[in-house]
Amino acid sequence: MALPILLLLLVSSFSSIIPFSHSALTVDYYSKTCPNFQQILMEIVQKKQQESPTTAAAVLRLFYHDCAVNGCDASVLIKSTAFNKAEIEDEVNLSLAGDGFDVIQRAKTALELQCPTTVSCSDILAVATRNLIVQLGGPYYDLRFGRKDGVVSLASGVTGKLPRANSTVDRIIDAFQALGFTVPETVVLIGGGHTIGFAHCKEFADRIFGSTPDPTMNPKLIGRLQTLCADYKNNTGMAAFLDPMSPGTFDNTFFRNLRNGLGVLASDQRLMGDGRTRPFVEKYAKDAAAFANNFGRAMEKLSVYGVKTGEEGEVRRRCDLPNNQ
């Protein structure tokens, strides 16, 4: 299937699981109230991925950006109002809009018709993420359900919670450590997100343009990115895959790329140059099974970070608005 023309995407980017302290999260949470929940969601997600091959990367990024700010409560999906600037309005989240939001909204609409005000947006996002990872060849991991949706979403609450494209390794480790992740878990989560991810040209333009391109980047990749991104200032939709070798497959090629200077983002390539993270880059580059297994465990752990249950949240009727609006 042809990739979206607008993006002109480049082809050719532990520790134990957190104990479930929330008893309301169970594997059979919807068995009586919405027994077809997972089947409905799977069909919608598969269709959307076939229509738009960037969907998986968009949803995985959306899920991480949601969980990293006030927990996995789908607050990143809430739109701003005249009285509130929501998370999505923070600069680091502006590029989230698109396929990720669309597939979650499609799923929510279908589930509201089948089981009104029953399945939370946060559960939908968690399952959609897992299913899309599996669809592209990634590991299946267990999920429990019963998350409630948050009702608060503040752009001001995003600041400092998410690493940027040019972050230092110190900053990356600090951001993930704040969520309870170890260094190896940090490396495996970044690799999993970026093996199918993409970045807009503006996020790495400083590495490829100017009198002295970044010496840590492979010269052949620099040339190809310079061609791809030549008009990025006028075309903000231009982007490149973060794994230029096997962008449509969830695999460990991303780590092998870093050994050859094929990291598109400065923050990614720095993982290879830092003594704390390099051993795990090397490990996952050599051992695809270890990467898949550890990524699945880390995602299961992320999926319960800061979840809201019971009266802590609500089941939104619309994913972009709290029920009182």
CSV table of C-alpha atoms in Angstrom, one decimal:
chain,number,residue,atom,x,y,z
A,1,MET,CA,0.0,0.0,0.0
A,2,ALA,CA,1.3,3.4,-0.9
A,3,LEU,CA,2.4,5.7,2.0
A,4,PRO,CA,0.7,9.1,2.4
A,5,ILE,CA,2.1,11.5,-0.1
A,6,LEU,CA,2.0,14.5,2.3
A,7,LEU,CA,4.5,12.9,4.6
A,8,LEU,CA,6.9,11.8,1.9
A,9,LEU,CA,8.2,9.4,4.4
A,10,LEU,CA,11.8,8.1,4.0
A,11,VAL,CA,12.0,4.4,3.2
A,12,SER,CA,15.3,2.3,2.4
A,13,SER,CA,13.6,4.3,11.7
A,14,PHE,CA,14.0,-5.1,33.9
A,15,SER,CA,12.5,-4.7,36.3
A,16,SER,CA,9.3,-6.5,37.5
A,17,ILE,CA,5.9,-5.2,36.3
A,18,ILE,CA,4.3,-2.7,38.7
A,19,PRO,CA,1.9,-4.6,41.0
A,20,PHE,CA,-1.7,-3.9,40.2
A,21,SER,CA,-2.7,-2.0,43.2
A,22,HIS,CA,-6.0,-1.0,41.7
A,23,SER,CA,-8.4,-4.0,42.2
A,24,ALA,CA,-10.9,-2.5,39.7
A,25,LEU,CA,-8.5,-3.4,36.8
A,26,THR,CA,-9.4,-6.9,35.6
A,27,VAL,CA,-9.0,-8.9,32.4
A,28,ASP,CA,-12.8,-9.5,32.3
A,29,TYR,CA,-14.0,-6.0,33.2
A,30,TYR,CA,-16.2,-5.7,30.2
A,31,SER,CA,-17.3,-9.4,29.9
A,32,LYS,CA,-20.9,-8.6,30.9
A,33,THR,CA,-21.3,-4.9,30.1
A,34,CYS,CA,-19.6,-5.0,26.6
A,35,PRO,CA,-18.6,-8.5,25.7
A,36,ASN,CA,-17.7,-7.6,22.1
A,37,PHE,CA,-15.4,-4.7,23.1
A,38,GLN,CA,-12.1,-6.2,22.0
A,39,GLN,CA,-13.5,-7.6,18.7
A,40,ILE,CA,-15.1,-4.3,17.7
A,41,LEU,CA,-11.9,-2.4,18.5
A,42,MET,CA,-9.7,-4.9,16.7
A,43,GLU,CA,-11.6,-4.6,13.5
A,44,ILE,CA,-11.6,-0.8,13.5
A,45,VAL,CA,-7.9,-0.6,14.3
A,46,GLN,CA,-6.9,-3.1,11.6
A,47,LYS,CA,-8.9,-1.3,9.0
A,48,LYS,CA,-7.4,2.1,9.9
A,49,GLN,CA,-3.9,0.7,9.8
A,50,GLN,CA,-4.5,-0.7,6.4
A,51,GLU,CA,-5.9,2.7,5.2
A,52,SER,CA,-3.1,4.7,6.8
A,53,PRO,CA,0.2,2.9,7.6
A,54,THR,CA,1.3,5.7,10.0
A,55,THR,CA,-1.5,4.9,12.4
A,56,ALA,CA,0.4,2.5,14.6
A,57,ALA,CA,3.2,5.0,15.2
A,58,ALA,CA,0.8,7.8,15.8
A,59,VAL,CA,-1.2,5.8,18.4
A,60,LEU,CA,1.8,4.5,20.2
A,61,ARG,CA,3.2,8.1,20.5
A,62,LEU,CA,-0.3,9.3,21.6
A,63,PHE,CA,-0.4,6.6,24.3
A,64,TYR,CA,3.0,7.5,25.7
A,65,HIS,CA,2.3,11.2,25.7
A,66,ASP,CA,-0.9,10.6,27.6
A,67,CYS,CA,0.5,8.3,30.2
A,68,ALA,CA,3.6,10.5,30.9
A,69,VAL,CA,1.3,13.4,32.0
A,70,ASN,CA,-0.9,12.6,35.0
A,71,GLY,CA,-1.1,8.9,34.1
A,72,CYS,CA,-2.9,6.8,31.5
A,73,ASP,CA,-6.3,8.6,31.6
A,74,ALA,CA,-6.8,9.8,28.0
A,75,SER,CA,-6.5,13.4,29.1
A,76,VAL,CA,-4.4,14.1,26.1
A,77,LEU,CA,-7.5,13.6,23.9
A,78,ILE,CA,-9.4,16.5,25.5
A,79,LYS,CA,-9.7,19.5,23.4
A,80,SER,CA,-9.2,23.1,24.6
A,81,THR,CA,-12.0,25.5,25.3
A,82,ALA,CA,-12.3,29.2,25.8
A,83,PHE,CA,-11.6,28.6,29.5
A,84,ASN,CA,-8.9,26.0,29.4
A,85,LYS,CA,-5.8,25.3,27.3
A,86,ALA,CA,-5.5,21.5,27.2
A,87,GLU,CA,-2.5,19.2,27.0
A,88,ILE,CA,-2.8,18.9,23.3
A,89,GLU,CA,-2.0,22.6,23.0
A,90,ASP,CA,1.5,22.2,24.4
A,91,GLU,CA,4.2,22.6,21.8
A,92,VAL,CA,5.4,19.0,22.2
A,93,ASN,CA,1.9,17.7,21.5
A,94,LEU,CA,0.9,19.8,18.6
A,95,SER,CA,2.0,17.1,16.1
A,96,LEU,CA,-0.1,14.4,17.7
A,97,ALA,CA,-3.3,15.3,15.9
A,98,GLY,CA,-4.1,13.1,12.9
A,99,ASP,CA,-4.4,9.3,12.6
A,100,GLY,CA,-4.0,8.6,16.3
A,101,PHE,CA,-7.0,10.8,17.3
A,102,ASP,CA,-9.0,9.5,14.3
A,103,VAL,CA,-8.8,5.8,15.1
A,104,ILE,CA,-9.6,6.4,18.8
A,105,GLN,CA,-12.6,8.4,17.8
A,106,ARG,CA,-13.8,5.8,15.3
A,107,ALA,CA,-13.5,3.1,18.0
A,108,LYS,CA,-15.3,5.3,20.6
A,109,THR,CA,-18.2,6.0,18.2
A,110,ALA,CA,-18.7,2.3,17.5
A,111,LEU,CA,-18.5,1.3,21.1
A,112,GLU,CA,-20.9,4.0,22.2
A,113,LEU,CA,-23.4,2.6,19.7
A,114,GLN,CA,-22.9,-1.0,21.1
A,115,CYS,CA,-22.4,-0.2,24.8
A,116,PRO,CA,-23.3,3.4,25.7
A,117,THR,CA,-21.1,5.1,28.3
A,118,THR,CA,-19.4,1.8,29.2
A,119,VAL,CA,-15.9,1.6,27.6
A,120,SER,CA,-13.5,4.4,28.7
A,121,CYS,CA,-11.3,6.3,26.2
A,122,SER,CA,-8.3,5.3,28.2
A,123,ASP,CA,-9.0,1.6,27.9
A,124,ILE,CA,-9.6,2.1,24.2
A,125,LEU,CA,-6.3,3.8,23.8
A,126,ALA,CA,-4.4,1.2,25.7
A,127,VAL,CA,-5.9,-1.7,23.7
A,128,ALA,CA,-5.5,0.1,20.3
A,129,THR,CA,-1.9,0.6,21.1
A,130,ARG,CA,-1.2,-3.0,21.9
A,131,ASN,CA,-3.2,-4.3,18.9
A,132,LEU,CA,-1.4,-2.0,16.5
A,133,ILE,CA,2.0,-3.1,17.8
A,134,VAL,CA,1.0,-6.7,17.3
A,135,GLN,CA,-0.3,-6.0,13.8
A,136,LEU,CA,3.2,-4.8,12.8
A,137,GLY,CA,5.0,-7.8,14.2
A,138,GLY,CA,5.5,-6.6,17.8
A,139,PRO,CA,4.9,-8.6,21.0
A,140,TYR,CA,1.5,-9.3,22.5
A,141,TYR,CA,1.3,-8.3,26.2
A,142,ASP,CA,-1.5,-8.6,28.7
A,143,LEU,CA,-3.8,-5.7,29.6
A,144,ARG,CA,-6.3,-5.3,32.4
A,145,PHE,CA,-9.3,-3.0,32.1
A,146,GLY,CA,-11.4,-0.6,34.1
A,147,ARG,CA,-9.4,2.6,33.6
A,148,LYS,CA,-11.5,5.7,34.1
A,149,ASP,CA,-11.0,8.9,32.0
A,150,GLY,CA,-9.5,12.0,33.6
A,151,VAL,CA,-11.5,15.2,33.6
A,152,VAL,CA,-8.5,17.6,33.9
A,153,SER,CA,-6.2,18.4,31.0
A,154,LEU,CA,-3.8,21.3,31.3
A,155,ALA,CA,-1.1,22.4,28.8
A,156,SER,CA,0.8,23.8,31.7
A,157,GLY,CA,1.1,20.3,33.2
A,158,VAL,CA,3.0,18.9,30.2
A,159,THR,CA,6.1,21.0,30.7
A,160,GLY,CA,9.2,18.9,31.5
A,161,LYS,CA,7.4,15.6,31.4
A,162,LEU,CA,8.4,14.5,27.9
A,163,PRO,CA,11.9,14.3,26.3
A,164,ARG,CA,12.5,16.2,23.1
A,165,ALA,CA,14.2,15.3,19.8
A,166,ASN,CA,17.5,16.9,21.0
A,167,SER,CA,17.4,15.8,24.6
A,168,THR,CA,20.5,14.7,26.4
A,169,VAL,CA,20.7,11.2,27.8
A,170,ASP,CA,20.5,12.7,31.3
A,171,ARG,CA,17.2,14.3,30.4
A,172,ILE,CA,15.9,11.2,28.8
A,173,ILE,CA,16.8,9.0,31.8
A,174,ASP,CA,15.3,11.6,34.2
A,175,ALA,CA,12.0,11.7,32.3
A,176,PHE,CA,11.5,8.0,32.3
A,177,GLN,CA,12.8,7.6,35.8
A,178,ALA,CA,10.0,9.9,36.9
A,179,LEU,CA,7.6,7.3,35.6
A,180,GLY,CA,9.3,4.5,37.4
A,181,PHE,CA,11.4,3.1,34.6
A,182,THR,CA,15.0,1.8,34.8
A,183,VAL,CA,17.6,2.6,32.2
A,184,PRO,CA,17.1,-0.7,30.3
A,185,GLU,CA,13.4,-0.2,30.3
A,186,THR,CA,14.0,3.4,29.0
A,187,VAL,CA,16.1,2.1,26.1
A,188,VAL,CA,13.7,-0.6,25.2
A,189,LEU,CA,10.7,1.8,25.2
A,190,ILE,CA,12.4,4.3,23.0
A,191,GLY,CA,13.5,1.6,20.6
A,192,GLY,CA,9.9,0.2,20.5
A,193,GLY,CA,8.4,3.6,19.8
A,194,HIS,CA,10.9,4.6,17.2
A,195,THR,CA,11.2,1.4,15.2
A,196,ILE,CA,7.8,2.3,13.7
A,197,GLY,CA,7.9,6.0,14.4
A,198,PHE,CA,8.6,9.1,12.3
A,199,ALA,CA,9.6,12.7,13.0
A,200,HIS,CA,9.0,15.9,11.1
A,201,CYS,CA,12.0,17.4,9.4
A,202,LYS,CA,12.2,20.4,11.7
A,203,GLU,CA,13.0,18.1,14.6
A,204,PHE,CA,16.4,17.1,13.1
A,205,ALA,CA,17.0,19.9,10.6
A,206,ASP,CA,19.9,21.2,12.7
A,207,ARG,CA,21.7,17.9,12.3
A,208,ILE,CA,21.7,17.9,8.5
A,209,PHE,CA,21.8,21.5,7.3
A,210,GLY,CA,24.4,24.2,7.9
A,211,SER,CA,28.1,24.3,7.3
A,212,THR,CA,28.8,21.3,9.6
A,213,PRO,CA,26.3,18.5,9.6
A,214,ASP,CA,26.3,16.3,12.7
A,215,PRO,CA,29.4,14.1,12.6
A,216,THR,CA,27.7,11.3,14.5
A,217,MET,CA,25.2,10.8,11.6
A,218,ASN,CA,26.1,8.5,8.7
A,219,PRO,CA,26.9,10.8,5.7
A,220,LYS,CA,24.7,8.8,3.3
A,221,LEU,CA,21.7,9.3,5.6
A,222,ILE,CA,22.6,13.0,5.8
A,223,GLY,CA,22.4,13.3,2.0
A,224,ARG,CA,19.1,11.5,1.8
A,225,LEU,CA,17.5,13.5,4.5
A,226,GLN,CA,18.8,16.7,3.0
A,227,THR,CA,17.0,15.8,-0.2
A,228,LEU,CA,13.8,14.7,1.6
A,229,CYS,CA,13.7,17.8,3.8
A,230,ALA,CA,14.9,20.4,1.4
A,231,ASP,CA,11.6,22.4,1.5
A,232,TYR,CA,10.7,21.6,5.1
A,233,LYS,CA,10.3,25.3,6.1
A,234,ASN,CA,7.5,25.7,3.6
A,235,ASN,CA,6.0,22.2,4.0
A,236,THR,CA,5.7,21.4,7.6
A,237,GLY,CA,4.2,18.0,6.9
A,238,MET,CA,7.4,16.6,5.6
A,239,ALA,CA,8.8,13.8,7.8
A,240,ALA,CA,11.2,10.8,7.9
A,241,PHE,CA,10.9,7.4,9.4
A,242,LEU,CA,13.1,7.0,12.5
A,243,ASP,CA,14.0,3.5,11.3
A,244,PRO,CA,15.0,4.1,7.7
A,245,MET,CA,15.7,0.4,7.1
A,246,SER,CA,12.4,-1.4,8.1
A,247,PRO,CA,10.0,1.4,9.0
A,248,GLY,CA,6.8,-0.6,8.6
A,249,THR,CA,7.9,-3.6,10.8
A,250,PHE,CA,8.2,-3.8,14.6
A,251,ASP,CA,11.7,-5.2,15.0
A,252,ASN,CA,15.1,-4.5,16.5
A,253,THR,CA,16.6,-2.9,13.4
A,254,PHE,CA,16.4,0.5,15.1
A,255,PHE,CA,19.2,-0.5,17.5
A,256,ARG,CA,21.4,-1.9,14.7
A,257,ASN,CA,20.9,1.4,12.9
A,258,LEU,CA,22.3,3.3,15.9
A,259,ARG,CA,25.5,1.3,15.6
A,260,ASN,CA,25.9,2.6,12.1
A,261,GLY,CA,25.1,6.2,12.7
A,262,LEU,CA,21.6,5.9,11.3
A,263,GLY,CA,19.8,7.5,14.2
A,264,VAL,CA,17.6,10.3,12.7
A,265,LEU,CA,17.1,12.1,16.0
A,266,ALA,CA,20.0,13.4,18.1
A,267,SER,CA,18.4,12.0,21.2
A,268,ASP,CA,18.3,8.5,19.6
A,269,GLN,CA,21.9,8.5,18.4
A,270,ARG,CA,23.1,9.7,21.9
A,271,LEU,CA,21.9,6.4,23.3
A,272,MET,CA,24.7,4.8,21.5
A,273,GLY,CA,27.3,7.2,22.8
A,274,ASP,CA,26.5,7.1,26.5
A,275,GLY,CA,28.0,4.4,28.7
A,276,ARG,CA,24.7,4.0,30.7
A,277,THR,CA,22.6,3.2,27.6
A,278,ARG,CA,25.0,1.8,25.1
A,279,PRO,CA,25.1,-1.7,26.6
A,280,PHE,CA,21.4,-2.1,26.2
A,281,VAL,CA,21.4,-0.7,22.6
A,282,GLU,CA,24.0,-3.4,21.9
A,283,LYS,CA,22.0,-6.1,23.7
A,284,TYR,CA,18.8,-5.4,21.8
A,285,ALA,CA,20.7,-5.0,18.5
A,286,LYS,CA,21.9,-8.5,18.9
A,287,ASP,CA,18.9,-10.2,20.5
A,288,ALA,CA,15.5,-9.6,18.9
A,289,ALA,CA,13.7,-11.9,21.3
A,290,ALA,CA,15.0,-10.1,24.3
A,291,PHE,CA,13.9,-6.8,22.8
A,292,ALA,CA,10.4,-8.1,22.1
A,293,ASN,CA,10.0,-9.7,25.5
A,294,ASN,CA,11.3,-6.7,27.5
A,295,PHE,CA,9.4,-4.2,25.4
A,296,GLY,CA,6.2,-6.1,26.1
A,297,ARG,CA,6.9,-6.1,29.8
A,298,ALA,CA,7.7,-2.4,29.8
A,299,MET,CA,4.5,-1.6,28.0
A,300,GLU,CA,2.4,-3.6,30.4
A,301,LYS,CA,4.0,-1.6,33.2
A,302,LEU,CA,3.4,1.7,31.4
A,303,SER,CA,-0.2,0.8,30.8
A,304,VAL,CA,-1.0,1.0,34.5
A,305,TYR,CA,0.9,4.1,35.3
A,306,GLY,CA,-1.2,6.6,37.3
A,307,VAL,CA,-4.5,5.0,36.1
A,308,LYS,CA,-7.7,6.3,37.6
A,309,THR,CA,-10.4,3.9,38.8
A,310,GLY,CA,-13.7,4.1,40.6
A,311,GLU,CA,-14.7,7.6,41.4
A,312,GLU,CA,-11.3,9.1,40.4
A,313,GLY,CA,-12.5,9.6,36.8
A,314,GLU,CA,-15.4,8.9,34.5
A,315,VAL,CA,-16.3,7.2,31.3
A,316,ARG,CA,-16.4,10.0,28.8
A,317,ARG,CA,-19.2,9.9,26.2
A,318,ARG,CA,-16.9,11.7,23.9
A,319,CYS,CA,-13.1,11.3,24.1
A,320,ASP,CA,-12.4,15.0,23.4
A,321,LEU,CA,-14.7,16.4,26.1
A,322,PRO,CA,-15.4,15.7,29.8
A,323,ASN,CA,-19.1,14.8,30.4
A,324,ASN,CA,-19.8,18.1,32.1
A,325,GLN,CA,-19.1,20.1,29.0
